[in-house]
mmCIF file of N, CA and C in Angstrom:
data_model
loop_
_atom_site.group_PDB
_atom_site.id
_atom_site.type_symbol
_atom_site.label_atom_id
_atom_site.label_comp_id
_atom_site.label_asym_id
_atom_site.label_seq_id
_atom_site.Cartn_x
_atom_site.Cartn_y
_atom_site.Cartn_z
ATOM 1 N N MET G 492 -49.457 -33.570 1.686
ATOM 2 C CA MET G 492 -48.419 -32.556 1.295
ATOM 3 C C MET G 492 -48.872 -31.586 0.709
ATOM 4 N N SER G 493 -48.875 -30.183 1.285
ATOM 5 C CA SER G 493 -49.413 -29.099 0.477
ATOM 6 C C SER G 493 -48.289 -28.480 -0.880
ATOM 7 N N THR G 494 -48.614 -28.013 -1.525
ATOM 8 C CA THR G 494 -47.786 -27.474 -2.275
ATOM 9 C C THR G 494 -46.565 -26.457 -1.820
ATOM 10 N N GLU G 495 -46.845 -25.792 -0.728
ATOM 11 C CA GLU G 495 -45.844 -25.141 -0.152
ATOM 12 C C GLU G 495 -44.620 -25.975 0.303
ATOM 13 N N GLU G 496 -45.128 -26.963 0.852
ATOM 14 C CA GLU G 496 -43.976 -28.106 1.346
ATOM 15 C C GLU G 496 -43.104 -28.423 -0.006
ATOM 16 N N GLN G 497 -43.569 -28.768 -1.120
ATOM 17 C CA GLN G 497 -43.019 -29.053 -1.915
ATOM 18 C C GLN G 497 -42.140 -28.198 -2.901
ATOM 19 N N THR G 498 -42.440 -27.135 -2.608
ATOM 20 C CA THR G 498 -41.575 -25.846 -3.478
ATOM 21 C C THR G 498 -40.311 -25.600 -2.599
ATOM 22 N N GLN G 499 -40.576 -25.861 -1.637
ATOM 23 C CA GLN G 499 -39.338 -25.549 -0.442
ATOM 24 C C GLN G 499 -38.202 -26.569 -0.863
ATOM 25 N N THR G 500 -37.061 -26.049 -0.862
ATOM 26 C CA THR G 500 -35.928 -26.858 -0.903
ATOM 27 C C THR G 500 -35.442 -27.568 0.334
ATOM 28 N N PRO G 501 -34.801 -28.543 0.281
ATOM 29 C CA PRO G 501 -34.454 -29.103 1.523
ATOM 30 C C PRO G 501 -33.438 -28.420 2.198
ATOM 31 N N LYS G 502 -33.059 -28.305 3.506
ATOM 32 C CA LYS G 502 -31.825 -27.714 4.152
ATOM 33 C C LYS G 502 -30.501 -27.986 3.666
ATOM 34 N N SER G 503 -30.513 -29.550 3.148
ATOM 35 C CA SER G 503 -29.387 -29.944 2.829
ATOM 36 C C SER G 503 -28.785 -29.267 1.412
ATOM 37 N N LYS G 504 -29.845 -28.849 0.582
ATOM 38 C CA LYS G 504 -29.629 -28.276 -0.489
ATOM 39 C C LYS G 504 -29.312 -26.765 -0.751
ATOM 40 N N GLN G 505 -29.774 -26.301 0.431
ATOM 41 C CA GLN G 505 -29.297 -24.577 0.445
ATOM 42 C C GLN G 505 -28.334 -24.201 0.403
ATOM 43 N N ARG G 506 -27.930 -23.306 -0.479
ATOM 44 C CA ARG G 506 -26.425 -22.493 -0.629
ATOM 45 C C ARG G 506 -25.827 -21.834 0.900
ATOM 46 N N GLY G 507 -24.797 -21.409 0.821
ATOM 47 C CA GLY G 507 -24.217 -20.682 1.875
ATOM 48 C C GLY G 507 -23.522 -21.641 2.874
ATOM 49 N N ARG G 508 -23.181 -20.834 4.102
ATOM 50 C CA ARG G 508 -22.344 -21.760 4.906
ATOM 51 C C ARG G 508 -23.458 -22.079 5.927
ATOM 52 N N LYS G 509 -23.011 -23.082 6.755
ATOM 53 C CA LYS G 509 -23.479 -23.631 7.966
ATOM 54 C C LYS G 509 -23.311 -22.617 9.173
ATOM 55 N N VAL G 510 -23.964 -22.897 10.289
ATOM 56 C CA VAL G 510 -23.831 -21.882 11.495
ATOM 57 C C VAL G 510 -22.304 -21.878 11.931
ATOM 58 N N GLY G 511 -21.754 -23.145 12.367
ATOM 59 C CA GLY G 511 -20.450 -23.067 12.846
ATOM 60 C C GLY G 511 -19.328 -22.921 11.747
ATOM 61 N N ASP G 512 -19.781 -22.954 10.280
ATOM 62 C CA ASP G 512 -18.433 -22.925 9.458
ATOM 63 C C ASP G 512 -17.956 -21.213 9.604
ATOM 64 N N LYS G 513 -16.322 -21.244 9.421
ATOM 65 C CA LYS G 513 -15.673 -20.285 9.391
ATOM 66 C C LYS G 513 -14.967 -20.363 7.878
ATOM 67 N N SER G 514 -14.833 -19.054 7.353
ATOM 68 C CA SER G 514 -14.020 -18.911 6.279
ATOM 69 C C SER G 514 -12.385 -19.408 6.534
ATOM 70 N N ARG G 515 -11.766 -19.335 5.403
ATOM 71 C CA ARG G 515 -10.430 -19.893 5.558
ATOM 72 C C ARG G 515 -9.738 -18.272 6.069
ATOM 73 N N SER G 516 -10.091 -17.319 5.411
ATOM 74 C CA SER G 516 -9.566 -15.847 5.960
ATOM 75 C C SER G 516 -9.895 -15.685 7.459
ATOM 76 N N VAL G 517 -10.844 -16.086 7.883
ATOM 77 C CA VAL G 517 -11.170 -15.843 9.325
ATOM 78 C C VAL G 517 -10.334 -16.948 10.200
ATOM 79 N N LYS G 518 -10.063 -17.981 9.647
ATOM 80 C CA LYS G 518 -9.151 -18.850 10.343
ATOM 81 C C LYS G 518 -7.695 -18.582 10.591
ATOM 82 N N ALA G 519 -7.333 -17.847 9.180
ATOM 83 C CA ALA G 519 -6.051 -17.346 9.222
ATOM 84 C C ALA G 519 -5.837 -16.258 10.018
ATOM 85 N N GLY G 520 -7.064 -15.509 10.214
ATOM 86 C CA GLY G 520 -6.932 -14.168 10.710
ATOM 87 C C GLY G 520 -6.149 -12.962 9.867
ATOM 88 N N LEU G 521 -7.022 -13.188 8.687
ATOM 89 C CA LEU G 521 -6.729 -12.153 7.502
ATOM 90 C C LEU G 521 -7.724 -11.569 7.058
ATOM 91 N N THR G 522 -7.803 -10.453 6.415
ATOM 92 C CA THR G 522 -8.842 -9.656 6.042
ATOM 93 C C THR G 522 -8.888 -9.889 4.580
ATOM 94 N N PHE G 523 -7.762 -10.241 3.860
ATOM 95 C CA PHE G 523 -8.020 -10.478 2.223
ATOM 96 C C PHE G 523 -8.510 -12.027 2.157
ATOM 97 N N PRO G 524 -9.316 -12.024 0.999
ATOM 98 C CA PRO G 524 -10.128 -13.297 0.733
ATOM 99 C C PRO G 524 -9.205 -14.363 0.016
ATOM 100 N N ILE G 525 -9.150 -15.390 0.949
ATOM 101 C CA ILE G 525 -8.222 -16.645 0.438
ATOM 102 C C ILE G 525 -8.920 -17.531 -0.637
ATOM 103 N N GLY G 526 -10.154 -17.514 -0.582
ATOM 104 C CA GLY G 526 -11.026 -18.413 -1.637
ATOM 105 C C GLY G 526 -10.853 -17.579 -2.781
ATOM 106 N N ARG G 527 -10.872 -16.283 -2.987
ATOM 107 C CA ARG G 527 -11.051 -15.421 -4.237
ATOM 108 C C ARG G 527 -9.537 -15.636 -4.855
ATOM 109 N N LEU G 528 -8.340 -15.692 -3.908
ATOM 110 C CA LEU G 528 -7.279 -15.795 -4.178
ATOM 111 C C LEU G 528 -6.650 -16.965 -5.164
ATOM 112 N N GLN G 529 -7.429 -18.082 -4.414
ATOM 113 C CA GLN G 529 -7.152 -19.464 -4.873
ATOM 114 C C GLN G 529 -7.991 -19.730 -6.276
ATOM 115 N N ARG G 530 -9.125 -19.398 -6.287
ATOM 116 C CA ARG G 530 -9.752 -18.987 -7.463
ATOM 117 C C ARG G 530 -8.903 -18.536 -8.612
ATOM 118 N N HIS G 531 -8.537 -17.453 -8.543
ATOM 119 C CA HIS G 531 -7.583 -16.549 -9.661
ATOM 120 C C HIS G 531 -6.459 -17.438 -9.911
ATOM 121 N N LEU G 532 -5.912 -18.148 -8.897
ATOM 122 C CA LEU G 532 -4.474 -18.720 -9.125
ATOM 123 C C LEU G 532 -4.849 -20.108 -9.929
ATOM 124 N N LYS G 533 -6.146 -20.736 -9.634
ATOM 125 C CA LYS G 533 -6.306 -21.794 -10.513
ATOM 126 C C LYS G 533 -6.830 -21.439 -12.078
ATOM 127 N N ASP G 534 -7.652 -20.417 -12.065
ATOM 128 C CA ASP G 534 -8.153 -19.879 -13.416
ATOM 129 C C ASP G 534 -7.013 -19.420 -14.145
ATOM 130 N N GLY G 535 -6.013 -18.543 -13.628
ATOM 131 C CA GLY G 535 -4.751 -18.073 -14.105
ATOM 132 C C GLY G 535 -4.069 -19.039 -14.884
ATOM 133 N N GLN G 536 -4.054 -20.157 -14.352
ATOM 134 C CA GLN G 536 -3.162 -21.489 -15.044
ATOM 135 C C GLN G 536 -1.691 -21.097 -14.871
ATOM 136 N N TYR G 537 -1.398 -20.621 -13.721
ATOM 137 C CA TYR G 537 -0.025 -20.205 -13.400
ATOM 138 C C TYR G 537 0.831 -21.516 -13.144
ATOM 139 N N ALA G 538 0.064 -22.656 -12.679
ATOM 140 C CA ALA G 538 0.574 -23.976 -12.533
ATOM 141 C C ALA G 538 -0.499 -24.977 -12.663
ATOM 142 N N LYS G 539 -0.434 -26.308 -13.032
ATOM 143 C CA LYS G 539 -1.244 -27.392 -13.221
ATOM 144 C C LYS G 539 -2.141 -27.745 -11.726
ATOM 145 N N ARG G 540 -1.318 -27.418 -10.636
ATOM 146 C CA ARG G 540 -1.722 -27.650 -9.328
ATOM 147 C C ARG G 540 -1.514 -26.617 -8.591
ATOM 148 N N VAL G 541 -2.424 -26.059 -7.598
ATOM 149 C CA VAL G 541 -2.212 -25.315 -6.701
ATOM 150 C C VAL G 541 -2.269 -25.441 -5.346
ATOM 151 N N GLY G 542 -1.550 -25.357 -4.296
ATOM 152 C CA GLY G 542 -1.191 -26.038 -3.102
ATOM 153 C C GLY G 542 -2.006 -25.178 -2.177
ATOM 154 N N ILE G 543 -2.427 -25.851 -0.757
ATOM 155 C CA ILE G 543 -3.586 -25.470 0.105
ATOM 156 C C ILE G 543 -2.892 -24.209 0.767
ATOM 157 N N GLY G 544 -1.760 -23.943 0.962
ATOM 158 C CA GLY G 544 -0.996 -23.126 1.510
ATOM 159 C C GLY G 544 -0.803 -21.956 0.810
ATOM 160 N N ALA G 545 -0.998 -21.892 -0.851
ATOM 161 C CA ALA G 545 -0.149 -20.797 -1.459
ATOM 162 C C ALA G 545 -1.399 -19.692 -1.534
ATOM 163 N N PRO G 546 -2.674 -19.939 -1.383
ATOM 164 C CA PRO G 546 -3.247 -18.545 -1.304
ATOM 165 C C PRO G 546 -3.366 -18.010 0.180
ATOM 166 N N VAL G 547 -3.014 -18.768 1.126
ATOM 167 C CA VAL G 547 -3.018 -18.259 2.244
ATOM 168 C C VAL G 547 -1.789 -17.394 2.228
ATOM 169 N N TYR G 548 -0.704 -17.594 1.832
ATOM 170 C CA TYR G 548 0.607 -16.921 1.980
ATOM 171 C C TYR G 548 0.474 -15.860 1.047
ATOM 172 N N ILE G 549 -0.225 -15.917 -0.154
ATOM 173 C CA ILE G 549 -0.180 -14.427 -0.939
ATOM 174 C C ILE G 549 -0.988 -13.330 -0.423
ATOM 175 N N ALA G 550 -2.346 -13.836 0.194
ATOM 176 C CA ALA G 550 -3.270 -13.226 0.911
ATOM 177 C C ALA G 550 -2.427 -12.549 2.174
ATOM 178 N N ALA G 551 -1.799 -13.032 3.073
ATOM 179 C CA ALA G 551 -1.004 -12.406 3.961
ATOM 180 C C ALA G 551 0.069 -11.462 3.741
ATOM 181 N N VAL G 552 0.989 -11.978 2.508
ATOM 182 C CA VAL G 552 2.053 -10.764 1.945
ATOM 183 C C VAL G 552 1.165 -9.583 1.157
ATOM 184 N N LEU G 553 0.011 -9.839 0.680
ATOM 185 C CA LEU G 553 -0.898 -8.506 -0.095
ATOM 186 C C LEU G 553 -1.554 -7.742 1.014
ATOM 187 N N GLU G 554 -1.921 -8.402 2.202
ATOM 188 C CA GLU G 554 -2.383 -7.603 3.303
ATOM 189 C C GLU G 554 -1.265 -6.732 3.810
ATOM 190 N N TYR G 555 -0.236 -7.208 4.471
ATOM 191 C CA TYR G 555 1.184 -6.609 4.758
ATOM 192 C C TYR G 555 1.513 -5.752 4.067
ATOM 193 N N LEU G 556 1.620 -5.925 2.931
ATOM 194 C CA LEU G 556 1.927 -4.501 1.904
ATOM 195 C C LEU G 556 0.944 -3.577 1.876
ATOM 196 N N THR G 557 -0.362 -4.022 1.977
ATOM 197 C CA THR G 557 -1.169 -2.856 1.904
ATOM 198 C C THR G 557 -1.384 -2.186 2.974
ATOM 199 N N ALA G 558 -1.281 -2.633 4.169
ATOM 200 C CA ALA G 558 -1.182 -2.181 5.489
ATOM 201 C C ALA G 558 0.020 -1.110 5.578
ATOM 202 N N GLU G 559 1.058 -1.713 4.950
ATOM 203 C CA GLU G 559 2.308 -0.747 5.184
ATOM 204 C C GLU G 559 2.088 0.601 4.276
ATOM 205 N N ILE G 560 1.700 0.444 3.073
ATOM 206 C CA ILE G 560 1.453 1.527 2.240
ATOM 207 C C ILE G 560 0.511 2.507 2.773
ATOM 208 N N LEU G 561 -0.683 1.980 3.232
ATOM 209 C CA LEU G 561 -1.665 2.827 3.891
ATOM 210 C C LEU G 561 -1.329 3.745 5.242
ATOM 211 N N GLU G 562 -0.518 3.025 5.878
ATOM 212 C CA GLU G 562 0.068 3.596 7.189
ATOM 213 C C GLU G 562 1.129 4.741 6.848
ATOM 214 N N LEU G 563 1.763 4.419 5.782
ATOM 215 C CA LEU G 563 2.902 5.628 5.241
ATOM 216 C C LEU G 563 2.085 6.693 4.500
ATOM 217 N N ALA G 564 1.048 6.279 3.918
ATOM 218 C CA ALA G 564 0.009 7.364 3.111
ATOM 219 C C ALA G 564 -0.636 8.181 3.972
ATOM 220 N N GLY G 565 -1.297 7.351 5.080
ATOM 221 C CA GLY G 565 -1.844 8.429 6.233
ATOM 222 C C GLY G 565 -0.925 9.170 6.810
ATOM 223 N N ASN G 566 0.179 8.781 6.975
ATOM 224 C CA ASN G 566 1.260 9.618 7.605
ATOM 225 C C ASN G 566 1.643 10.897 6.634
ATOM 226 N N ALA G 567 1.548 10.806 5.690
ATOM 227 C CA ALA G 567 1.788 11.710 4.405
ATOM 228 C C ALA G 567 0.438 12.859 4.621
ATOM 229 N N ALA G 568 -0.712 12.111 4.662
ATOM 230 C CA ALA G 568 -1.776 12.937 4.424
ATOM 231 C C ALA G 568 -1.608 13.919 5.808
ATOM 232 N N ARG G 569 -1.326 13.256 6.942
ATOM 233 C CA ARG G 569 -1.398 14.052 8.336
ATOM 234 C C ARG G 569 -0.509 15.174 8.000
ATOM 235 N N ASP G 570 0.612 14.696 7.471
ATOM 236 C CA ASP G 570 1.763 15.837 7.339
ATOM 237 C C ASP G 570 1.203 17.302 6.493
ATOM 238 N N ASN G 571 0.444 16.893 5.493
ATOM 239 C CA ASN G 571 -0.137 17.995 4.469
ATOM 240 C C ASN G 571 -1.571 18.401 5.381
ATOM 241 N N LYS G 572 -1.669 18.132 6.504
ATOM 242 C CA LYS G 572 -3.102 18.289 7.183
ATOM 243 C C LYS G 572 -4.360 18.111 6.403
ATOM 244 N N LYS G 573 -4.340 16.904 5.831
ATOM 245 C CA LYS G 573 -5.409 16.301 5.065
ATOM 246 C C LYS G 573 -6.139 15.242 5.916
ATOM 247 N N LEU G 574 -7.181 15.033 5.838
ATOM 248 C CA LEU G 574 -7.940 13.727 6.323
ATOM 249 C C LEU G 574 -7.976 12.565 5.366
ATOM 250 N N ARG G 575 -8.246 12.841 4.048
ATOM 251 C CA ARG G 575 -8.413 11.925 3.148
ATOM 252 C C ARG G 575 -7.048 11.879 2.344
ATOM 253 N N ILE G 576 -6.843 10.344 2.115
ATOM 254 C CA ILE G 576 -5.657 9.856 1.746
ATOM 255 C C ILE G 576 -5.728 10.070 0.014
ATOM 256 N N VAL G 577 -5.157 10.646 -0.661
ATOM 257 C CA VAL G 577 -5.451 10.749 -2.254
ATOM 258 C C VAL G 577 -4.061 9.889 -2.716
ATOM 259 N N PRO G 578 -4.407 10.058 -4.330
ATOM 260 C CA PRO G 578 -3.127 9.266 -4.818
ATOM 261 C C PRO G 578 -1.888 10.070 -4.612
ATOM 262 N N ARG G 579 -1.675 11.157 -4.497
ATOM 263 C CA ARG G 579 -0.445 12.094 -4.197
ATOM 264 C C ARG G 579 0.196 11.338 -2.970
ATOM 265 N N HIS G 580 -0.699 11.372 -1.866
ATOM 266 C CA HIS G 580 -0.021 10.785 -0.632
ATOM 267 C C HIS G 580 0.668 9.197 -0.724
ATOM 268 N N ILE G 581 -0.139 8.616 -1.491
ATOM 269 C CA ILE G 581 0.349 7.074 -1.793
ATOM 270 C C ILE G 581 1.522 7.178 -2.526
ATOM 271 N N MET G 582 1.830 8.075 -3.586
ATOM 272 C CA MET G 582 2.757 8.241 -4.006
ATOM 273 C C MET G 582 4.285 8.764 -3.372
ATOM 274 N N LEU G 583 4.002 9.769 -2.399
ATOM 275 C CA LEU G 583 4.942 10.176 -1.569
ATOM 276 C C LEU G 583 5.494 9.248 -0.718
ATOM 277 N N ALA G 584 4.527 8.279 -0.022
ATOM 278 C CA ALA G 584 4.717 7.362 0.831
ATOM 279 C C ALA G 584 5.483 6.473 0.358
ATOM 280 N N ILE G 585 5.460 5.980 -1.046
ATOM 281 C CA ILE G 585 6.150 4.774 -1.747
ATOM 282 C C ILE G 585 7.470 5.365 -2.056
ATOM 283 N N ARG G 586 7.535 6.560 -2.400
ATOM 284 C CA ARG G 586 8.877 6.953 -3.138
ATOM 285 C C ARG G 586 9.825 7.546 -1.618
ATOM 286 N N ASN G 587 9.401 7.975 -0.481
ATOM 287 C CA ASN G 587 10.130 7.916 0.326
ATOM 288 C C ASN G 587 10.464 7.047 1.296
ATOM 289 N N ASP G 588 10.139 5.962 0.990
ATOM 290 C CA ASP G 588 10.399 4.820 1.899
ATOM 291 C C ASP G 588 11.343 3.671 0.998
ATOM 292 N N GLU G 589 12.491 3.563 1.285
ATOM 293 C CA GLU G 589 13.481 3.004 0.302
ATOM 294 C C GLU G 589 13.295 1.455 -0.251
ATOM 295 N N GLU G 590 12.527 0.616 0.789
ATOM 296 C CA GLU G 590 12.305 -0.613 0.300
ATOM 297 C C GLU G 590 10.897 -0.405 -0.677
ATOM 298 N N LEU G 591 9.835 0.130 -0.417
ATOM 299 C CA LEU G 591 8.947 0.166 -1.134
ATOM 300 C C LEU G 591 8.996 1.018 -2.706
ATOM 301 N N ASN G 592 10.030 1.946 -2.644
ATOM 302 C CA ASN G 592 10.622 2.403 -3.923
ATOM 303 C C ASN G 592 11.106 1.730 -4.718
ATOM 304 N N LYS G 593 12.265 0.681 -4.190
ATOM 305 C CA LYS G 593 12.945 -0.404 -5.228
ATOM 306 C C LYS G 593 11.740 -1.417 -5.207
ATOM 307 N N LEU G 594 10.764 -1.721 -4.753
ATOM 308 C CA LEU G 594 9.966 -3.140 -5.052
ATOM 309 C C LEU G 594 8.914 -2.194 -6.385
ATOM 310 N N LEU G 595 8.517 -0.807 -6.105
ATOM 311 C CA LEU G 595 7.630 -0.298 -7.303
ATOM 312 C C LEU G 595 8.245 1.006 -8.008
ATOM 313 N N SER G 596 9.487 0.422 -8.295
ATOM 314 C CA SER G 596 10.423 1.755 -8.855
ATOM 315 C C SER G 596 9.786 1.919 -10.352
ATOM 316 N N HIS G 597 9.135 0.901 -10.846
ATOM 317 C CA HIS G 597 8.589 0.903 -12.440
ATOM 318 C C HIS G 597 7.192 1.235 -12.547
ATOM 319 N N VAL G 598 6.741 1.780 -11.456
ATOM 320 C CA VAL G 598 5.142 2.003 -11.051
ATOM 321 C C VAL G 598 4.921 3.345 -11.363
ATOM 322 N N THR G 599 4.111 3.603 -12.228
ATOM 323 C CA THR G 599 3.435 4.889 -12.311
ATOM 324 C C THR G 599 2.317 5.010 -11.840
ATOM 325 N N ILE G 600 1.978 6.058 -10.609
ATOM 326 C CA ILE G 600 0.843 6.313 -10.154
ATOM 327 C C ILE G 600 0.018 7.496 -10.713
ATOM 328 N N SER G 601 -1.034 6.952 -11.177
ATOM 329 C CA SER G 601 -2.020 8.463 -11.570
ATOM 330 C C SER G 601 -2.220 9.784 -10.770
ATOM 331 N N CYS G 602 -1.920 10.567 -10.998
ATOM 332 C CA CYS G 602 -2.283 11.668 -10.392
ATOM 333 C C CYS G 602 -1.361 11.730 -9.292
ATOM 334 N N GLY G 603 -0.309 11.299 -9.120
ATOM 335 C CA GLY G 603 0.691 11.119 -7.975
ATOM 336 C C GLY G 603 1.472 12.210 -8.105
ATOM 337 N N GLY G 604 1.941 13.005 -9.383
ATOM 338 C CA GLY G 604 2.831 13.980 -9.580
ATOM 339 C C GLY G 604 4.350 13.427 -9.148
ATOM 340 N N VAL G 605 5.171 14.237 -8.634
ATOM 341 C CA VAL G 605 6.512 13.989 -8.560
ATOM 342 C C VAL G 605 6.962 14.295 -7.133
ATOM 343 N N VAL G 606 8.206 13.768 -6.659
ATOM 344 C CA VAL G 606 8.768 13.940 -5.468
ATOM 345 C C VAL G 606 9.410 15.217 -5.394
ATOM 346 N N PRO G 607 9.066 16.085 -4.530
ATOM 347 C CA PRO G 607 9.742 17.550 -4.333
ATOM 348 C C PRO G 607 11.190 17.458 -4.161
ATOM 349 N N ASN G 608 11.907 18.176 -5.232
ATOM 350 C CA ASN G 608 13.381 18.015 -4.867
ATOM 351 C C ASN G 608 14.094 18.925 -5.677
ATOM 352 N N ILE G 609 14.949 19.721 -5.250
ATOM 353 C CA ILE G 609 15.628 20.823 -5.545
ATOM 354 C C ILE G 609 17.212 20.652 -5.906
ATOM 355 N N HIS G 610 17.722 20.703 -6.980
ATOM 356 C CA HIS G 610 19.319 20.372 -6.886
ATOM 357 C C HIS G 610 20.163 21.469 -6.265
ATOM 358 N N ASN G 611 21.027 20.585 -5.547
ATOM 359 C CA ASN G 611 21.840 21.512 -4.534
ATOM 360 C C ASN G 611 22.689 22.840 -5.385
ATOM 361 N N SER G 612 22.779 22.717 -6.449
ATOM 362 C CA SER G 612 23.563 23.612 -7.178
ATOM 363 C C SER G 612 22.593 24.813 -7.520
ATOM 364 N N LEU G 613 21.435 24.443 -7.697
ATOM 365 C CA LEU G 613 20.386 25.460 -8.034
ATOM 366 C C LEU G 613 19.947 26.290 -6.722
ATOM 367 N N LEU G 614 20.471 26.001 -5.309
ATOM 368 C CA LEU G 614 19.969 26.621 -4.207
ATOM 369 C C LEU G 614 21.016 27.675 -4.316
ATOM 370 N N PRO G 615 20.351 29.069 -3.537
ATOM 371 C CA PRO G 615 21.256 30.102 -3.325
ATOM 372 C C PRO G 615 22.455 30.009 -2.506
ATOM 373 N N GLU G 616 23.397 30.405 -2.382
ATOM 374 C CA GLU G 616 24.715 30.039 -1.740
ATOM 375 C C GLU G 616 24.604 31.161 -0.324
ATOM 376 N N LYS G 617 24.096 30.968 0.525
ATOM 377 C CA LYS G 617 23.765 32.026 1.442
ATOM 378 C C LYS G 617 24.809 31.824 2.612
ATOM 379 N N GLU G 618 25.273 30.623 2.884
ATOM 380 C CA GLU G 618 26.313 30.361 3.852
ATOM 381 C C GLU G 618 27.673 30.799 3.887
ATOM 382 N N LYS G 619 28.075 30.789 2.221
ATOM 383 C CA LYS G 619 29.115 31.249 1.560
ATOM 384 C C LYS G 619 29.488 32.779 1.745
ATOM 385 N N GLU G 620 28.566 33.503 1.186
ATOM 386 C CA GLU G 620 28.259 34.823 1.355
ATOM 387 C C GLU G 620 28.295 35.436 2.607
ATOM 388 N N LYS G 621 28.012 34.812 3.885
ATOM 389 C CA LYS G 621 27.700 35.268 5.119
ATOM 390 C C LYS G 621 29.014 34.986 5.733
ATOM 391 N N LYS G 622 29.983 34.076 5.213
ATOM 392 C CA LYS G 622 31.026 33.515 5.738
ATOM 393 C C LYS G 622 32.348 34.711 5.179
ATOM 394 N N GLU G 623 32.009 35.145 4.057
ATOM 395 C CA GLU G 623 32.773 36.111 3.229
ATOM 396 C C GLU G 623 32.650 37.273 4.161
ATOM 397 N N ASP G 624 31.358 37.942 4.277
ATOM 398 C CA ASP G 624 31.221 39.087 4.939
ATOM 399 C C ASP G 624 31.811 39.245 6.308
ATOM 400 N N GLU G 625 31.649 38.132 7.092
ATOM 401 C CA GLU G 625 32.157 37.923 8.386
ATOM 402 C C GLU G 625 33.594 38.266 8.370
ATOM 403 N N GLU G 626 34.443 37.460 7.094
ATOM 404 C CA GLU G 626 35.798 37.596 7.269
ATOM 405 C C GLU G 626 36.247 38.944 6.964
ATOM 406 N N GLN G 627 35.471 39.612 6.082
ATOM 407 C CA GLN G 627 36.046 41.063 5.570
ATOM 408 C C GLN G 627 35.856 41.875 6.615
ATOM 409 N N ALA G 628 34.692 41.578 7.634
ATOM 410 C CA ALA G 628 34.304 42.419 8.770
ATOM 411 C C ALA G 628 35.299 42.300 9.676
ATOM 412 N N GLU G 629 35.937 41.046 9.906
ATOM 413 C CA GLU G 629 37.184 41.052 10.779
ATOM 414 C C GLU G 629 38.341 41.515 10.514
ATOM 415 N N SER G 630 38.603 41.616 8.997
ATOM 416 C CA SER G 630 39.788 41.926 8.538
ATOM 417 C C SER G 630 39.940 43.709 8.734
ATOM 418 N N GLN G 631 38.833 43.976 8.711
ATOM 419 C CA GLN G 631 38.473 45.618 8.994
ATOM 420 C C GLN G 631 38.675 45.832 10.293
ATOM 421 N N VAL G 632 38.610 45.253 11.205
ATOM 422 C CA VAL G 632 38.647 45.871 12.964
ATOM 423 C C VAL G 632 40.118 46.229 12.985
ATOM 424 N N PHE G 633 40.063 47.365 13.841
ATOM 425 C CA PHE G 633 41.473 47.690 14.077
ATOM 426 C C PHE G 633 41.561 47.563 15.587
#
């Protein structure tokens, strides 16, 4: 035996995935990492034991919420004629959606700004003035 053969580790001790192995994220059809979420659930000691389906469910919920927010933020960016999503677009997307606004009502988004809103009492009363002018003009017609 040469020294090169001795220094090599056998294939059974090599780390990583085998050729046919699939991650749980791939099996579930998700993008979010199920293994990492399970590790955080265990390390966080939220419970003594963590079921096999808990990290899958959490990954699916987080992926859905992320996709929903990014879709609405992309629409807000397109409305402002921008190609890049910035925190302002995320904030507008969340505040303009009723359910997301309720879920994230106590969340402050850094550099998000505020939702544009002008109170009705501060708006000029153009319609009332036009109606009064028309009434006066009609009353003066002979």
